[in-house]
Structure formats: structure tokens, C-alpha cells
N, CA and C atoms as an extended XYZ file, in Angstrom:
237
Properties=species:S:1:pos:R:3:atomname:S:1:resname:S:1:resid:I:1 pbc="F F F"
N       -75.467      126.395      220.379 N   MET     1
C       -76.673      127.447      220.607 CA  MET     1
C       -76.196      128.486      221.253 C   MET     1
N       -76.752      129.684      220.995 N   GLN     2
C       -76.500      131.125      221.458 CA  GLN     2
C       -77.589      131.319      222.495 C   GLN     2
N       -77.076      132.092      223.486 N   PRO     3
C       -78.357      132.548      224.485 CA  PRO     3
C       -79.273      133.040      223.896 C   PRO     3
N       -79.008      134.250      223.006 N   THR     4
C       -80.044      135.106      222.304 CA  THR     4
C       -81.002      134.169      221.540 C   THR     4
N       -80.482      133.080      221.026 N   GLU     5
C       -81.511      132.256      220.127 CA  GLU     5
C       -82.499      131.484      221.217 C   GLU     5
N       -81.956      131.076      222.232 N   LEU     6
C       -82.818      130.295      223.225 CA  LEU     6
C       -83.758      131.388      223.949 C   LEU     6
N       -83.303      132.532      224.046 N   LYS     7
C       -84.232      133.572      224.791 CA  LYS     7
C       -85.421      133.875      223.593 C   LYS     7
N       -85.104      134.092      222.617 N   SER     8
C       -86.244      134.471      221.596 CA  SER     8
C       -87.112      133.271      221.260 C   SER     8
N       -86.559      132.074      221.278 N   PHE     9
C       -87.250      130.894      221.173 CA  PHE     9
C       -88.501      130.754      222.373 C   PHE     9
N       -87.917      130.920      223.349 N   LEU    10
C       -88.874      130.729      224.611 CA  LEU    10
C       -89.741      131.707      224.563 C   LEU    10
N       -89.101      133.193      224.238 N   GLU    11
C       -90.306      134.255      224.638 CA  GLU    11
C       -91.362      133.823      223.380 C   GLU    11
N       -91.040      133.554      222.231 N   SER    12
C       -92.029      133.395      221.249 CA  SER    12
C       -93.012      132.454      221.679 C   SER    12
N       -92.542      131.225      222.505 N   ARG    13
C       -93.482      130.277      222.725 CA  ARG    13
C       -94.316      130.485      224.155 C   ARG    13
N       -93.776      131.307      225.002 N   LEU    14
C       -94.572      131.482      226.394 CA  LEU    14
C       -94.849      132.977      226.406 C   LEU    14
N       -95.959      133.101      225.992 N   ALA    15
C       -96.603      134.335      225.787 CA  ALA    15
C       -96.592      135.199      227.207 C   ALA    15
N       -96.253      136.435      227.182 N   GLY    16
C       -96.194      137.407      228.362 CA  GLY    16
C       -94.982      136.906      229.330 C   GLY    16
N       -93.758      136.151      228.982 N   THR    17
C       -92.935      135.797      229.694 CA  THR    17
C       -91.481      136.242      229.196 C   THR    17
N       -90.926      137.051      230.044 N   GLN    18
C       -89.510      137.649      229.770 CA  GLN    18
C       -88.331      136.711      230.196 C   GLN    18
N       -87.384      136.308      229.417 N   VAL    19
C       -86.570      135.119      229.428 CA  VAL    19
C       -85.243      135.924      229.527 C   VAL    19
N       -84.460      135.771      230.735 N   GLU    20
C       -82.848      136.045      230.678 CA  GLU    20
C       -82.339      134.967      230.616 C   GLU    20
N       -81.193      134.819      229.734 N   VAL    21
C       -80.421      133.409      229.619 CA  VAL    21
C       -79.120      133.811      229.978 C   VAL    21
N       -78.373      133.008      230.551 N   GLN    22
C       -76.858      133.031      231.058 CA  GLN    22
C       -76.435      131.558      230.534 C   GLN    22
N       -75.210      131.618      229.922 N   GLY    23
C       -74.398      130.138      229.710 CA  GLY    23
C       -73.949      130.342      228.257 C   GLY    23
N       -73.440      129.135      227.894 N   GLN    24
C       -72.805      128.898      226.735 CA  GLN    24
C       -72.786      127.654      226.291 C   GLN    24
N       -72.699      127.198      224.910 N   GLY    25
C       -72.501      125.948      224.602 CA  GLY    25
C       -73.666      125.321      224.822 C   GLY    25
N       -73.870      124.224      225.581 N   CYS    26
C       -75.018      123.614      225.729 CA  CYS    26
C       -75.528      123.359      227.304 C   CYS    26
N       -74.950      124.344      228.194 N   ASP    27
C       -75.355      124.517      229.480 CA  ASP    27
C       -75.851      126.054      229.774 C   ASP    27
N       -77.162      126.123      230.288 N   PHE    28
C       -77.687      127.420      230.308 CA  PHE    28
C       -78.445      127.544      231.663 C   PHE    28
N       -78.569      128.789      232.197 N   GLN    29
C       -79.397      129.152      233.439 CA  GLN    29
C       -80.347      130.247      232.894 C   GLN    29
N       -81.682      129.843      233.212 N   LEU    30
C       -82.774      130.576      232.793 CA  LEU    30
C       -83.426      131.231      234.000 C   LEU    30
N       -83.667      132.839      233.879 N   ASN    31
C       -84.553      133.555      234.573 CA  ASN    31
C       -85.932      133.699      233.961 C   ASN    31
N       -86.994      133.256      234.293 N   LEU    32
C       -88.093      133.200      233.614 CA  LEU    32
C       -89.279      134.353      234.505 C   LEU    32
N       -89.400      135.673      233.786 N   ILE    33
C       -90.261      136.353      234.363 CA  ILE    33
C       -91.697      136.411      234.074 C   ILE    33
N       -92.503      135.979      234.752 N   SER    34
C       -93.960      135.960      234.594 CA  SER    34
C       -95.058      135.770      235.570 C   SER    34
N       -95.825      136.608      235.487 N   ASP    35
C       -96.812      136.416      236.797 CA  ASP    35
C       -97.534      135.158      236.450 C   ASP    35
N       -98.065      134.517      235.333 N   GLU    36
C       -98.515      133.499      235.012 CA  GLU    36
C       -97.635      132.125      235.511 C   GLU    36
N       -96.410      132.135      235.271 N   LEU    37
C       -95.554      131.055      235.480 CA  LEU    37
C       -95.349      131.046      236.945 C   LEU    37
N       -95.149      132.334      237.537 N   ALA    38
C       -94.935      132.268      239.355 CA  ALA    38
C       -96.047      131.775      239.785 C   ALA    38
N       -97.313      131.648      239.158 N   GLY    39
C       -98.488      131.447      239.889 CA  GLY    39
C       -98.713      129.794      239.896 C   GLY    39
N       -97.780      129.278      238.868 N   MET    40
C       -98.218      127.662      238.712 CA  MET    40
C       -97.251      126.934      239.809 C   MET    40
N       -97.753      125.517      240.092 N   SER    41
C       -96.612      124.680      240.840 CA  SER    41
C       -95.498      124.736      240.377 C   SER    41
N       -94.471      124.541      240.925 N   PRO    42
C       -93.083      124.110      240.329 CA  PRO    42
C       -93.061      122.900      239.436 C   PRO    42
N       -93.752      122.007      239.557 N   VAL    43
C       -93.682      121.015      238.624 CA  VAL    43
C       -94.383      121.308      237.389 C   VAL    43
N       -95.549      121.992      237.357 N   LYS    44
C       -96.161      122.510      236.144 CA  LYS    44
C       -95.513      123.269      235.305 C   LYS    44
N       -95.015      124.395      236.060 N   ARG    45
C       -94.092      125.280      235.216 CA  ARG    45
C       -92.724      124.743      234.618 C   ARG    45
N       -92.192      123.988      235.288 N   GLN    46
C       -90.983      123.141      234.826 CA  GLN    46
C       -91.220      122.268      233.537 C   GLN    46
N       -92.469      121.709      233.689 N   GLN    47
C       -92.861      120.805      232.669 CA  GLN    47
C       -93.534      121.513      231.286 C   GLN    47
N       -93.914      122.740      231.547 N   LEU    48
C       -94.241      123.697      230.672 CA  LEU    48
C       -93.014      124.065      229.653 C   LEU    48
N       -91.914      124.504      230.488 N   VAL    49
C       -90.532      124.855      229.728 CA  VAL    49
C       -90.009      124.030      229.288 C   VAL    49
N       -89.891      122.509      229.752 N   TYR    50
C       -89.160      121.597      229.481 CA  TYR    50
C       -89.723      121.018      227.976 C   TYR    50
N       -91.221      121.003      227.799 N   ALA    51
C       -92.010      120.658      226.833 CA  ALA    51
C       -91.513      121.432      225.473 C   ALA    51
N       -91.123      122.748      225.872 N   GLN    52
C       -90.658      123.707      224.533 CA  GLN    52
C       -89.462      123.071      224.276 C   GLN    52
N       -88.439      122.826      225.015 N   LEU    53
C       -87.071      122.630      224.991 CA  LEU    53
C       -86.678      120.997      224.656 C   LEU    53
N       -87.810      120.035      224.637 N   ASN    54
C       -87.614      118.644      224.642 CA  ASN    54
C       -86.661      118.243      223.228 C   ASN    54
N       -87.058      118.823      222.034 N   ASP    55
C       -86.164      118.502      220.794 CA  ASP    55
C       -84.974      118.877      221.052 C   ASP    55
N       -84.556      120.050      221.574 N   TRP    56
C       -82.918      120.452      221.722 CA  TRP    56
C       -82.482      119.689      222.697 C   TRP    56
N       -83.026      119.192      223.896 N   ILE    57
C       -82.473      118.344      224.724 CA  ILE    57
C       -82.075      116.969      224.156 C   ILE    57
N       -82.907      116.350      223.436 N   VAL    58
C       -82.750      115.055      222.885 CA  VAL    58
C       -81.720      115.072      221.949 C   VAL    58
N       -81.577      116.232      220.942 N   ASP    59
C       -80.649      116.167      220.017 CA  ASP    59
C       -79.081      116.638      220.571 C   ASP    59
N       -79.045      117.100      221.858 N   GLY    60
C       -78.012      117.609      222.567 CA  GLY    60
C       -77.586      119.053      222.378 C   GLY    60
N       -78.381      119.907      221.864 N   ARG    61
C       -78.140      121.156      221.710 CA  ARG    61
C       -78.019      121.563      223.073 C   ARG    61
N       -78.833      121.137      223.965 N   ILE    62
C       -79.074      121.560      225.332 CA  ILE    62
C       -78.475      120.603      226.226 C   ILE    62
N       -77.664      120.648      227.142 N   HIS    63
C       -77.399      119.385      227.977 CA  HIS    63
C       -77.874      119.657      229.404 C   HIS    63
N       -77.371      120.751      229.948 N   ALA    64
C       -78.039      121.176      231.200 CA  ALA    64
C       -78.576      122.289      231.222 C   ALA    64
N       -79.576      122.530      232.036 N   ILE    65
C       -80.412      123.861      232.280 CA  ILE    65
C       -81.021      123.942      233.404 C   ILE    65
N       -80.806      125.106      234.162 N   THR    66
C       -81.389      125.461      235.429 CA  THR    66
C       -82.445      126.555      235.122 C   THR    66
N       -83.554      126.430      236.109 N   MET    67
C       -84.551      127.867      235.789 CA  MET    67
C       -84.616      128.135      237.133 C   MET    67
N       -84.903      129.503      237.142 N   LYS    68
C       -85.482      130.185      238.483 CA  LYS    68
C       -86.808      131.122      237.530 C   LYS    68
N       -87.828      131.013      238.459 N   PHE    69
C       -89.037      131.808      238.292 CA  PHE    69
C       -89.403      132.879      238.955 C   PHE    69
N       -89.718      133.994      238.549 N   PHE    70
C       -89.916      135.140      239.063 CA  PHE    70
C       -91.251      135.794      238.677 C   PHE    70
N       -92.106      136.413      239.771 N   SER    71
C       -93.318      137.292      239.268 CA  SER    71
C       -92.749      138.686      238.685 C   SER    71
N       -93.251      139.498      238.032 N   ARG    72
C       -92.489      140.731      237.693 CA  ARG    72
C       -92.392      141.491      238.844 C   ARG    72
N       -93.236      141.545      239.823 N   ALA    73
C       -92.916      142.310      241.093 CA  ALA    73
C       -91.485      141.779      241.509 C   ALA    73
N       -91.603      140.640      242.049 N   ALA    74
C       -90.300      140.050      242.456 CA  ALA    74
C       -88.806      140.316      241.666 C   ALA    74
N       -89.252      140.232      240.214 N   TRP    75
C       -88.018      140.333      239.359 CA  TRP    75
C       -87.599      142.016      239.622 C   TRP    75
N       -88.480      143.124      239.800 N   ALA    76
C       -88.358      144.339      239.763 CA  ALA    76
C       -87.677      144.603      241.105 C   ALA    76
N       -88.085      143.761      242.156 N   GLU    77
C       -87.255      144.072      243.219 CA  GLU    77
C       -85.871      143.651      243.317 C   GLU    77
N       -85.402      142.887      242.574 N   ARG    78
C       -83.945      142.311      242.396 CA  ARG    78
C       -83.201      143.420      241.892 C   ARG    78
N       -83.717      144.116      240.847 N   SER    79
C       -82.887      145.156      240.063 CA  SER    79
C       -82.603      146.682      240.626 C   SER    79
């Protein structure tokens, strides 16, 4: 799986979310930039993302994934 494929997939399913992906093979790190996601509880937002990725986790295309969530303002402060 390519990072660009994962980015496009998530951005198409999580409206209003910018996704930055690092990694290769089946191990990825995600930065998810969204005011909506940043406002959710940590458990709820991870459940939402894992629900989108479940098929790829089950079939082994994704083995390990880490996620960080940012509001748009917090992301802009990092840049």
C-alpha cells in the first residue's frame, strides 16, 4: 500500500479532514487535521478512523498505524 492511496482513501471518507501520511509497506503514521475530529473524544475519533481502515487491517495491507489529531489552528501553528 502506498501512502498516497491511504491519504486519498481517508480524505474521501472523512469529509473536511486533511490527512498527512508517513510510512511504507504496512506501517503508517497519520496526522489527521480536522476541527470536527479534534473536538471528539480520543476513543470516538480513533473508532471512526479504524472503522474506515478495518478491511485493510483484516487483510494485512495495514499492520500498524499510529494517529495524531490536530485542529486546523493547531496544525497551522506547527508549520
